[in-house]
């Protein structure tokens, strides 16, 4: 991804090698997880030099004290602020390395690995579970291949994947996409023919290669990939170089979609005269989808003859249009940009600047319009350069690279530097907005604001009037916010005013004052009833839960379901402050009720409740005109009207009636209020009237009728109790007289015949 040794092609016209990919997913035998076995060391930090005024801490790390040339190429951080530096060592035993430091710069562990030639660890990234992914190259069977490894946070190797072709392949950039795949960008350097940008897609769990592609440079020239960035839409951006004649003479940018198909490619070169080389080393994407590239321009001026470097900083939009270019150029000096990292649309760049053999680490901070916010350097009296940068926050910037000034031996060691870059300007202007309605009807909304360039954090203030300055008014809602949003909840009706203050160590900047009018209608509530189903008397209570914010309630009724009062509903009562209302005097039918809660903002309806009223006939009384006793067996039954009755039935029994058991139905479906009984014989009878409707029935009181029919028109004997046993009354029962007459007649007939 960063500074690399130059590759020069050997032209052999009659040999053609086709690009192919092989993978080896088993654990590589030359991996070494024990640094002591390879004489690698952890060199403790020295006192920070006076020129490094913004350094929090730095550490150097190298292979040995005599001939080690060590370089940190990339750095990444995990969820708790540990840092992982990768790089390479060149000496009597070349090695690639991964070193872990905690946030305070304390060394934790290192992992190194060797190969047949010069192994490289060129880039590193960390996933959400704090697993570490490293890509680079290693020589295998005489050929350099792309080498990608996964470690857990304790340094345990999870998988090791190699992929190569007929000639040299290098992995230079690594990133984890929104789809949770690992992507590696690099180059395939062919012996004959063009070089290719390569892109590999790995399963992050197994290390299996899911897809791989190769891409030529612009105009079918050679291309080499150096770094990779992926946006939120899964678009992949690879920066590197176009190469012709064995010289990387243009910076190359590729945009590749989520299916790994090329969308477009762009190239750029410095227009200065002379022999020149342009190389892209770093790429990142801002929140707007714009792409930023840093790199290096190498030139040789003929008059006067001098070799120098310029730093290159480019911005493209997502369609590939170059928005601006910046060239950091000091003639006869040495400037280069090695890596870029975008944090909340603040652009951080590391590199080097100075004279040959006396470069310092260069740190730059820009806004997205290309405005320089900060520029500072770090280094000593020898050659120092930065090649990797990451930013947790503006107070936690970490750079890795190569130092000769603070190396423990000759010629250079890798370094990791935690850096604090103070702002020289107060935060930039920004705008406060919200997603609140006008008015807001629930008291819950989000405040959002644009980014204030240079701000470290934000505070939110509120007031019940317009906020001119916090000194005189304003209540602190929250402070130290690093996000660009804040949630407000639980407000009641009223007018509220908000302002956000952006802070950095230089000063603060206020947003606009935002007014939010909250007008909350009554909250949702439910209505209930104690009516039975069905209700049998037409009297019941409606009750409802309290509607938060309601001033009063109204009750509406209708004979069908109530969807909205505008189209249907009869007002029963209004302005109720209690949570209940009594309904009474209803007849059978289906009734629908709804309660509306009101306040000055609006109203809210309860659920619609149905009450089915099914009232049985009302109580009534029965009468008779029969004498006591009745002597002809004919009489009338009459009764009062039973409210709600549809018809009546007459029932008779030989015993007093409390229910219809053992009763005989005499007549049914009578709609009049009387019935004539005829032909009854001597005896005691009990009658009851039953009133019916669709809901049920109701019994009247019963009447007793005593029927006593005289014999041959004579009145019956007096003094009896009419219990069908007249012998005990001292008289001859009427049926005995009939028997005597029959017997007498029979005797007379017999006698006459004889």
XYZ file of C-alpha atoms in Angstrom:
754
model
C 0.000 0.000 0.000
C 2.789 2.391 0.846
C 6.366 2.958 -0.313
C 7.649 0.001 -2.293
C 10.813 -0.991 -4.003
C 10.681 -0.230 -7.717
C 10.100 -3.084 -10.126
C 11.823 -3.031 -13.494
C 10.686 -5.404 -16.210
C 12.993 -7.612 -18.202
C 11.794 -7.773 -21.791
C 11.836 -11.232 -23.308
C 9.713 -11.007 -26.466
C 9.345 -14.680 -27.105
C 7.940 -15.571 -23.636
C 4.310 -14.915 -22.720
C 2.928 -15.669 -19.260
C -0.806 -15.704 -18.775
C -2.219 -14.372 -15.529
C -3.573 -17.164 -13.315
C -4.497 -17.503 -9.711
C -3.712 -20.283 -7.299
C -4.694 -20.419 -3.657
C -3.220 -22.119 -0.654
C -5.552 -21.996 2.330
C -3.692 -24.240 4.761
C -1.517 -22.730 7.471
C 1.728 -21.600 5.841
C 4.673 -23.500 7.230
C 7.001 -20.503 7.439
C 4.684 -18.475 9.664
C 6.283 -17.676 12.985
C 4.273 -16.537 15.996
C 7.257 -16.362 18.364
C 9.367 -13.264 17.912
C 12.156 -14.435 20.190
C 12.961 -17.314 17.864
C 13.751 -14.787 15.143
C 15.730 -12.343 17.295
C 13.112 -9.631 16.843
C 12.869 -7.173 19.672
C 10.714 -4.487 21.221
C 12.724 -1.281 21.535
C 11.417 0.899 24.327
C 10.655 4.501 23.535
C 13.047 7.389 24.151
C 12.281 10.868 25.377
C 10.190 12.802 22.898
C 12.435 15.297 21.063
C 11.732 18.966 21.594
C 10.569 19.473 18.011
C 7.723 16.993 18.463
C 5.572 19.333 20.521
C 2.329 17.498 19.735
C 3.544 13.959 20.340
C 1.762 12.057 23.103
C 4.071 9.039 22.798
C 6.092 7.217 20.223
C 7.778 3.830 20.052
C 10.432 2.419 17.717
C 10.677 -1.213 16.758
C 13.392 -3.014 14.808
C 15.040 -6.283 13.954
C 18.583 -5.707 15.303
C 21.006 -2.903 16.036
C 23.462 -3.292 13.162
C 21.939 -3.864 9.763
C 18.136 -3.716 10.174
C 16.159 -1.504 7.830
C 12.679 -1.565 9.333
C 9.573 0.281 8.206
C 5.999 0.579 9.464
C 3.668 0.571 6.474
C 0.153 0.714 7.956
C -1.742 1.001 11.238
C -5.286 0.264 12.456
C -7.098 0.412 15.797
C -9.630 -1.885 17.492
C -12.785 -1.199 19.521
C -10.912 -0.408 22.758
C -8.132 1.705 21.249
C -5.342 -0.822 20.792
C -3.138 -0.181 17.762
C -1.752 -2.669 15.268
C 1.302 -1.730 13.200
C 2.433 -3.823 10.249
C 5.587 -3.492 8.236
C 8.725 -5.195 7.021
C 12.357 -5.644 7.983
C 15.259 -5.915 5.564
C 18.486 -7.393 6.908
C 20.319 -10.668 7.036
C 16.956 -12.345 7.681
C 14.090 -10.436 6.020
C 10.727 -10.532 7.787
C 7.199 -9.119 7.814
C 5.757 -8.133 11.182
C 2.587 -7.282 13.112
C 2.995 -5.454 16.453
C 0.273 -4.614 18.985
C 0.356 -1.602 21.350
C -2.301 -0.441 23.768
C -3.659 3.106 23.750
C -0.941 4.287 26.102
C 1.832 2.903 23.915
C 2.533 -0.192 25.972
C 3.875 -3.068 23.890
C 1.601 -6.151 23.986
C 2.930 -8.691 21.452
C 4.330 -9.132 17.949
C 4.071 -11.713 15.195
C 6.685 -12.077 12.439
C 7.034 -14.317 9.429
C 9.770 -15.051 6.897
C 10.032 -16.405 3.393
C 12.503 -17.222 0.672
C 12.950 -13.555 -0.211
C 11.688 -10.304 1.235
C 8.239 -10.850 2.797
C 6.024 -7.827 3.196
C 3.114 -6.763 5.392
C 1.747 -3.720 3.563
C -1.685 -2.994 5.018
C -3.850 -3.892 8.017
C -7.508 -3.563 9.015
C -9.599 -4.671 12.025
C -13.185 -5.990 12.071
C -15.926 -5.333 14.617
C -14.844 -8.373 16.663
C -11.262 -7.067 16.861
C -9.864 -9.649 14.472
C -6.868 -8.353 12.516
C -6.368 -8.799 8.764
C -2.990 -8.246 7.098
C -2.042 -8.355 3.429
C 1.316 -8.277 1.708
C 3.467 -10.749 -0.152
C 5.724 -13.711 0.439
C 7.973 -15.706 -1.829
C 6.763 -19.216 -2.420
C 8.408 -21.696 -4.775
C 10.549 -18.921 -6.168
C 7.616 -16.587 -6.940
C 6.171 -13.729 -4.882
C 2.487 -14.308 -4.109
C -0.201 -12.270 -2.387
C -0.257 -13.232 1.284
C -3.330 -12.413 3.401
C -3.578 -13.460 7.050
C -6.164 -13.249 9.822
C -5.209 -13.031 13.514
C -7.394 -12.817 16.600
C -6.837 -10.033 19.129
C -4.410 -12.161 21.142
C -2.262 -12.759 18.074
C -3.461 -16.260 17.273
C -3.398 -17.069 13.561
C -6.889 -17.891 12.229
C -6.082 -18.399 8.566
C -3.375 -17.723 6.012
C -4.201 -17.463 2.304
C -1.808 -17.089 -0.616
C -2.709 -16.274 -4.211
C -0.328 -15.848 -7.105
C 0.394 -16.146 -10.793
C 3.325 -16.960 -13.045
C 5.268 -13.923 -11.898
C 5.286 -11.520 -8.964
C 2.017 -10.675 -7.164
C 1.786 -8.168 -4.310
C -1.058 -7.386 -1.902
C -0.900 -3.673 -1.030
C -4.324 -2.580 0.262
C -6.953 -4.260 2.440
C -10.458 -3.246 3.542
C -13.620 -4.822 4.975
C -16.747 -4.025 2.969
C -20.293 -3.376 4.228
C -21.063 -6.912 3.044
C -18.553 -8.347 5.583
C -16.125 -9.609 2.991
C -12.429 -8.819 3.009
C -11.111 -7.118 -0.128
C -7.448 -6.961 -1.111
C -6.043 -4.759 -3.877
C -2.630 -5.290 -5.362
C -0.692 -5.920 -8.504
C 0.398 -8.729 -10.772
C 3.750 -7.849 -12.283
C 4.179 -9.901 -15.444
C 7.528 -10.752 -16.966
C 6.317 -9.925 -20.467
C 3.285 -7.809 -21.308
C 1.283 -5.364 -19.182
C 0.991 -5.470 -15.420
C -2.452 -5.709 -13.848
C -4.351 -4.328 -10.904
C -5.760 -7.291 -8.987
C -8.722 -7.398 -6.613
C -9.465 -10.396 -4.376
C -12.577 -11.002 -2.286
C -12.236 -13.257 0.779
C -14.690 -14.956 3.088
C -13.627 -13.335 6.342
C -14.405 -16.451 8.396
C -12.678 -19.121 6.319
C -10.207 -17.152 4.213
C -11.560 -18.727 1.052
C -11.266 -16.551 -2.051
C -14.815 -15.860 -3.220
C -13.949 -13.827 -6.297
C -10.916 -12.314 -7.982
C -10.503 -9.906 -10.858
C -7.739 -8.177 -12.764
C -7.893 -4.768 -14.424
C -5.576 -2.982 -16.810
C -4.614 0.638 -16.506
C -6.190 3.491 -18.437
C -5.869 2.907 -22.172
C -4.971 -0.776 -21.700
C -1.637 0.198 -20.148
C -0.065 -1.551 -17.202
C -1.728 -0.915 -13.876
C -0.743 -1.520 -10.254
C -2.992 -1.264 -7.208
C -1.631 0.333 -4.032
C -4.584 1.097 -1.753
C -8.311 0.413 -1.463
C -11.379 2.160 -0.003
C -15.024 1.042 0.019
C -18.020 3.365 0.396
C -21.375 2.664 2.060
C -22.891 1.616 -1.304
C -20.230 -1.120 -1.694
C -18.397 0.764 -4.443
C -14.696 -0.078 -4.390
C -11.981 2.468 -5.173
C -8.416 1.389 -5.939
C -5.569 3.832 -6.322
C -2.220 2.986 -7.829
C -0.210 3.745 -10.937
C -0.384 3.532 -14.692
C 2.880 2.281 -16.067
C 4.442 2.420 -19.509
C 7.960 1.493 -20.491
C 8.572 0.098 -17.045
C 7.997 3.545 -15.466
C 4.907 4.338 -13.321
C 4.215 7.696 -14.959
C 0.561 8.323 -13.999
C -1.581 8.030 -10.888
C -4.386 5.529 -11.509
C -7.892 5.501 -9.942
C -10.419 2.704 -10.546
C -14.077 2.606 -9.485
C -15.438 -0.936 -9.201
C -19.031 -1.817 -8.306
C -20.252 -4.341 -5.754
C -20.138 -7.177 -8.300
C -16.471 -6.310 -8.954
C -17.107 -4.967 -12.430
C -15.173 -1.876 -13.493
C -17.298 1.293 -13.645
C -14.632 3.735 -14.741
C -10.904 4.448 -14.579
C -9.026 7.730 -14.417
C -5.380 8.716 -14.642
C -3.486 11.845 -13.606
C 0.039 13.117 -14.089
C 1.925 16.211 -13.039
C 2.335 18.625 -15.922
C 5.860 19.636 -14.870
C 8.577 19.079 -17.437
C 11.350 16.557 -17.137
C 11.527 12.878 -16.406
C 8.771 12.140 -13.937
C 7.107 9.342 -12.027
C 3.565 9.633 -10.517
C 2.441 7.123 -7.903
C -0.804 6.951 -5.916
C -0.361 5.617 -2.398
C -3.581 6.302 -0.449
C -7.320 6.650 -1.085
C -10.398 7.347 1.067
C -14.035 8.428 0.623
C -15.993 11.126 2.476
C -19.642 11.077 3.562
C -20.699 12.703 0.290
C -19.129 9.938 -1.807
C -16.221 12.081 -3.028
C -12.838 10.372 -3.424
C -9.499 11.704 -2.178
C -6.089 10.478 -3.336
C -2.611 11.160 -2.045
C 0.626 10.194 -3.668
C 4.034 11.152 -4.898
C 5.461 12.895 -7.920
C 9.117 12.169 -8.645
C 10.884 14.446 -11.107
C 14.290 15.140 -12.503
C 14.883 18.697 -13.661
C 17.470 19.201 -16.332
C 18.267 22.860 -15.667
C 19.724 22.834 -13.126
C 19.894 19.061 -12.819
C 18.205 17.956 -9.599
C 16.034 15.058 -8.440
C 13.099 15.837 -6.133
C 9.701 14.674 -4.878
C 6.383 16.538 -4.760
C 3.327 15.541 -2.759
C 0.103 15.065 -4.723
C -3.440 15.532 -3.284
C -6.432 14.976 -5.629
C -10.205 15.035 -5.252
C -12.685 13.286 -7.591
C -16.456 13.012 -7.419
C -18.251 9.688 -7.674
C -18.636 10.016 -11.451
C -14.877 10.335 -11.893
C -14.687 14.092 -12.459
C -11.534 15.717 -11.075
C -12.682 18.458 -8.684
C -9.285 19.838 -7.728
C -5.605 18.981 -7.472
C -2.955 20.161 -5.037
C 0.767 19.727 -5.517
C 2.987 20.262 -2.477
C 6.047 21.575 -4.247
C 9.201 23.104 -2.846
C 11.953 23.103 -5.478
C 15.060 21.193 -4.449
C 13.211 19.812 -1.428
C 11.743 16.410 -0.844
C 7.941 16.072 -0.251
C 5.731 13.019 -0.486
C 2.300 11.939 0.778
C 2.023 8.325 1.883
C -1.435 7.749 3.362
C -4.821 9.380 3.954
C -7.581 8.853 6.540
C -10.948 10.660 6.662
C -12.569 11.133 10.065
C -15.979 12.867 10.089
C -15.040 14.618 6.815
C -11.780 15.917 8.251
C -8.951 14.722 6.048
C -5.694 13.620 7.676
C -2.595 12.955 5.591
C 0.868 11.740 6.515
C 4.059 11.762 4.499
C 7.470 13.412 4.584
C 9.087 16.732 3.775
C 12.606 18.084 3.903
C 15.982 17.650 2.237
C 17.339 14.289 1.236
C 18.637 12.350 4.238
C 16.936 14.858 6.525
C 13.201 14.426 5.964
C 10.670 14.884 8.759
C 7.298 13.206 9.146
C 4.671 15.536 7.666
C 1.115 15.655 9.063
C -1.599 17.649 7.274
C -5.249 18.295 8.040
C -7.679 19.553 5.383
C -11.392 20.181 5.086
C -13.366 18.714 2.197
C -13.085 21.924 0.163
C -9.325 21.607 0.160
C -8.694 24.221 2.835
C -5.637 23.538 4.976
C -6.501 23.443 8.674
C -3.231 22.235 10.172
C 0.281 21.415 9.099
C 2.972 20.095 11.413
C 5.974 17.810 11.413
C 7.815 15.359 13.624
C 11.370 14.110 13.415
C 15.018 14.546 14.300
C 18.274 15.270 12.537
C 18.167 12.268 10.218
C 15.665 10.861 7.748
C 12.091 10.229 9.033
C 8.935 9.563 6.976
C 5.299 8.643 7.606
C 3.576 5.927 5.552
C 0.458 4.982 7.488
C -2.122 6.980 9.462
C -5.350 6.292 11.374
C -7.588 8.581 13.454
C -9.863 7.579 16.342
C -10.656 11.226 17.056
C -8.817 14.543 16.592
C -6.989 13.957 19.872
C -5.979 10.432 18.942
C -4.035 10.392 15.672
C -1.561 7.567 15.106
C 1.133 7.469 12.423
C 3.612 4.745 11.481
C 6.626 4.854 9.219
C 10.383 4.775 9.206
C 12.825 6.696 11.427
C 16.571 7.049 11.289
C 16.686 9.870 13.818
C 15.489 7.671 16.686
C 16.554 4.234 15.471
C 18.433 2.014 17.887
C 20.909 1.137 15.151
C 21.756 1.709 11.523
C 20.048 2.443 9.211
C 16.333 2.747 10.319
C 13.652 1.381 12.584
C 9.875 1.297 12.295
C 8.074 3.800 14.516
C 4.531 4.284 15.806
C 3.601 7.768 16.946
C 0.472 8.858 18.791
C -0.075 12.419 17.855
C -2.287 15.262 18.961
C -2.903 17.860 16.312
C -4.278 21.070 17.830
C -6.570 23.235 15.773
C -5.288 26.687 14.913
C -8.779 27.936 14.076
C -12.059 27.796 15.978
C -14.649 25.376 14.575
C -16.172 26.300 11.250
C -19.728 27.493 10.748
C -22.503 24.925 10.602
C -26.276 24.671 10.483
C -28.747 23.183 12.958
C -31.937 21.498 11.759
C -34.481 18.970 13.007
C -37.047 16.485 11.786
C -39.747 17.943 14.066
C -43.128 18.636 12.516
C -44.532 22.147 12.375
C -46.012 21.914 14.866
C -44.533 18.765 16.308
C -47.322 16.541 17.579
C -45.540 14.016 19.792
C -42.723 15.888 21.534
C -40.084 13.530 20.144
C -37.663 14.553 17.397
C -34.006 14.619 16.383
C -31.745 17.622 16.184
C -29.188 17.273 13.398
C -26.438 19.577 12.273
C -23.894 19.814 9.523
C -20.266 19.163 10.374
C -18.321 22.042 11.831
C -14.838 21.753 10.347
C -12.279 21.608 13.115
C -14.774 20.825 15.880
C -13.779 18.253 18.466
C -17.239 17.945 20.017
C -20.589 19.649 20.425
C -22.963 20.768 23.178
C -26.736 21.219 22.893
C -28.571 24.032 24.712
C -32.301 24.753 25.031
C -34.403 27.670 26.232
C -38.009 28.881 26.255
C -37.070 31.977 24.279
C -34.744 32.848 21.425
C -31.121 32.130 22.360
C -28.809 35.040 21.612
C -25.885 33.847 23.710
C -25.452 31.003 26.171
C -24.038 33.281 28.833
C -27.397 34.900 29.457
C -29.798 32.099 28.687
C -29.907 28.460 27.757
C -30.070 25.168 29.591
C -27.394 22.590 28.821
C -29.040 19.468 27.422
C -25.834 17.481 26.746
C -22.156 18.062 26.062
C -19.107 16.342 24.595
C -21.156 14.975 21.700
C -19.068 13.654 18.809
C -21.992 12.670 16.588
C -23.927 15.100 14.419
C -27.319 14.444 15.991
C -29.123 14.497 19.314
C -32.532 13.104 20.278
C -35.122 15.181 22.141
C -38.045 13.309 23.690
C -40.904 13.609 26.158
C -41.785 17.267 25.561
C -45.218 18.699 26.323
C -46.969 21.387 24.321
C -44.999 24.603 24.133
C -42.371 26.550 22.165
C -38.753 25.437 22.507
C -35.519 26.969 21.222
C -32.270 25.084 20.586
C -28.708 25.943 19.716
C -25.612 23.748 19.250
C -22.106 24.902 20.150
C -19.077 23.391 18.391
C -15.861 23.316 20.417
C -12.169 22.810 19.915
C -9.218 23.941 22.005
C -9.017 27.198 20.101
C -12.580 28.323 20.652
C -16.218 27.615 19.872
C -18.796 28.402 17.213
C -22.585 28.577 17.588
C -25.134 27.214 15.169
C -28.312 29.032 14.250
C -31.057 29.118 16.901
C -33.816 26.670 15.973
C -37.407 27.019 17.188
C -39.579 23.931 17.593
C -43.284 24.360 18.347
C -44.750 21.348 20.123
C -48.494 21.002 20.031
C -49.409 17.603 21.319
C -53.021 16.456 20.905
C -54.403 14.225 23.629
C -52.669 10.892 23.829
C -54.317 7.650 22.778
C -56.691 6.070 25.276
C -59.222 3.242 25.509
C -62.926 3.090 26.325
C -64.686 0.294 28.206
C -68.221 -0.570 29.343
C -69.760 -2.627 32.119
C -72.690 -3.624 29.878
C -73.366 -7.328 29.608
C -73.366 -8.977 26.237
C -76.173 -8.612 25.567
C -77.264 -5.969 28.048
C -80.681 -6.853 29.442
C -81.858 -3.638 31.044
C -80.550 -0.830 28.791
C -78.608 0.779 31.624
C -74.810 0.699 31.803
C -71.666 2.808 32.275
C -69.056 3.904 29.758
C -65.574 4.362 31.272
C -62.230 5.247 29.679
C -58.573 5.504 30.548
C -57.039 8.915 30.974
C -55.849 10.589 27.786
C -52.603 12.386 28.649
C -52.952 16.037 27.761
C -56.750 16.018 27.434
C -58.739 18.910 28.897
C -62.178 17.284 28.549
C -64.142 14.602 26.731
C -67.278 14.212 24.623
C -69.354 11.067 24.101
C -70.909 10.236 20.737
C -73.302 7.439 19.784
C -74.592 5.984 16.534
C -76.486 2.967 15.222
C -73.500 1.824 13.102
C -69.765 1.651 13.643
C -68.282 5.124 14.085
C -65.259 5.780 11.875
C -65.188 9.525 12.253
C -67.518 12.009 13.881
C -67.644 14.187 10.784
C -69.726 11.633 8.911
C -71.704 9.977 11.682
C -72.367 10.171 15.385
C -74.835 11.837 17.743
C -73.452 13.938 20.556
C -74.567 12.441 23.862
C -72.684 14.785 26.161
C -69.682 17.126 25.958
C -67.172 18.889 28.217
C -66.884 15.938 30.597
C -63.854 16.050 32.854
C -64.548 12.709 34.527
C -63.574 9.381 33.008
C -67.104 7.888 32.893
C -70.624 8.476 31.639
C -73.901 6.639 32.392
C -76.219 5.453 29.628
C -79.794 4.530 30.625
C -83.278 3.824 29.302
C -82.270 2.083 26.089
C -84.521 -0.340 24.307
C -83.404 -3.416 22.454
C -80.969 -2.649 19.644
C -77.287 -2.262 18.709
C -75.556 0.918 19.861
C -72.067 2.238 19.079
C -70.151 4.675 21.241
C -66.933 6.656 20.918
C -65.273 9.152 23.246
C -63.312 12.154 21.930
C -60.571 13.708 24.067
C -59.946 17.429 23.450
C -57.324 20.040 24.195
C -56.404 23.319 22.534
C -54.128 21.533 20.039
C -56.561 18.972 18.738
C -58.480 15.861 19.605
C -58.027 12.119 19.788
C -60.656 9.414 19.436
C -60.993 6.351 21.577
C -61.869 2.963 20.212
C -65.471 2.468 19.045
C -67.372 0.212 21.436
C -70.516 -1.728 20.495
C -73.229 -2.447 23.051
C -75.988 -4.885 22.172
C -79.158 -4.269 24.219
C -81.604 -7.133 24.359
C -84.343 -6.364 26.970
C -86.861 -9.151 27.788
C -90.540 -8.162 28.281
C -91.249 -6.109 31.396
C -93.213 -7.449 34.398
C -97.007 -7.339 34.147
C -100.121 -8.631 35.978
C -102.902 -11.033 35.050
C -106.585 -10.939 36.092
C -109.736 -13.048 35.658
C -113.504 -12.387 35.797
C -114.232 -15.965 37.006
C -116.429 -16.244 40.113
C -115.229 -18.232 43.002
C -116.321 -20.825 42.401
C -116.994 -20.481 38.714
C -120.195 -22.415 37.965
C -120.199 -22.631 34.199
C -116.539 -23.290 33.316
C -116.398 -20.172 31.145
C -114.445 -17.050 32.059
C -111.959 -14.449 30.763
C -108.301 -14.028 31.486
C -106.950 -10.480 31.080
C -103.527 -8.922 31.726
C -101.752 -5.605 31.719
C -99.380 -4.753 28.884
C -95.852 -6.096 29.206
C -93.478 -3.419 27.866
C -91.391 -4.929 25.110
C -93.547 -7.991 24.577
C -94.253 -9.130 21.032
C -96.890 -11.723 21.937
C -98.286 -13.776 24.787
C -99.052 -17.391 25.623
C -101.516 -18.873 28.120
C -100.407 -21.756 30.292
C -102.440 -23.926 32.719
C -101.497 -26.209 35.579
C -103.151 -28.154 38.377
C -100.726 -26.668 40.891
C -99.517 -23.190 41.786
C -97.087 -21.974 39.054
C -93.546 -20.776 39.744
C -92.149 -21.840 36.367
C -93.393 -23.515 33.228
C -92.471 -27.006 34.289
C -95.562 -29.274 34.288
C -97.591 -26.552 32.601
C -99.783 -27.069 29.564
C -99.731 -24.423 26.840
C -103.324 -23.417 26.193
C -102.765 -20.773 23.541
C -99.727 -19.089 21.995
C -98.894 -15.991 19.888
C -101.632 -13.928 21.382
C -101.271 -10.259 20.593
C -104.339 -9.083 22.568
C -104.384 -8.595 26.304
C -107.142 -11.131 27.006
C -108.149 -14.702 26.411
C -111.476 -16.515 26.976
C -111.473 -19.895 28.669
C -114.488 -22.139 28.031
C -115.760 -25.635 28.803
C -113.865 -26.121 31.996
C -115.209 -28.865 34.249
C -115.479 -28.824 37.921
C -112.028 -28.528 39.412
C -109.300 -26.156 40.507
C -107.117 -24.608 37.830
C -104.079 -22.334 37.807
C -103.306 -20.024 34.888
C -100.245 -17.906 33.949
C -99.515 -15.592 31.021
C -96.066 -15.575 29.408
C -94.931 -12.453 27.517
C -92.370 -13.081 24.711
C -89.992 -11.093 22.526
C -86.808 -11.934 20.594
C -84.706 -11.561 23.719
C -86.663 -13.751 26.127
C -89.863 -14.050 28.101
C -91.488 -12.942 31.351
C -94.149 -14.726 33.437
C -97.088 -12.858 34.926
C -98.375 -13.713 38.350
C -100.675 -16.731 38.274
C -104.410 -16.849 39.063
C -106.396 -19.691 40.611
C -109.861 -20.521 39.253
C -112.182 -22.894 41.106
C -114.830 -24.410 38.788
C -117.894 -26.089 40.320
C -120.625 -27.112 37.849
C -124.132 -27.739 39.521
C -125.956 -31.163 39.007
C -129.230 -30.876 36.873
C -129.126 -27.209 37.206
C -129.166 -27.325 41.042
C -126.610 -25.483 42.955
C -123.917 -27.626 44.466
C -124.045 -28.587 48.089
C -122.535 -26.054 50.422
C -119.881 -26.516 53.053
C -117.461 -28.674 51.066
C -113.828 -27.990 50.569
C -113.907 -29.123 46.936
C -111.168 -31.643 47.471
C -112.957 -34.336 45.364
C -113.922 -36.353 48.490
C -117.442 -35.259 49.402
C -118.128 -38.359 51.552
C -116.360 -36.774 54.441
C -118.686 -33.738 54.319
C -121.779 -35.821 55.396
C -123.576 -35.551 52.088
C -123.971 -37.774 49.076
C -121.683 -36.780 46.332
C -123.307 -35.943 42.997
C -121.770 -38.868 41.146
C -123.283 -41.269 43.774
C -126.770 -39.936 42.991
C -126.161 -40.647 39.305
C -125.147 -44.204 40.171
C -128.289 -44.773 42.282
C -130.492 -43.602 39.432
C -128.804 -45.936 36.982
C -129.123 -48.896 39.311
C -132.800 -48.155 39.964
C -133.534 -48.008 36.277
C -131.779 -51.313 35.644
C -133.738 -53.089 38.428
C -137.010 -51.787 37.038
C -136.199 -53.113 33.587
C -135.309 -56.534 34.936
C -138.483 -56.727 36.925
C -140.626 -55.766 34.019
C -139.077 -58.362 31.808
C -139.636 -61.111 34.334
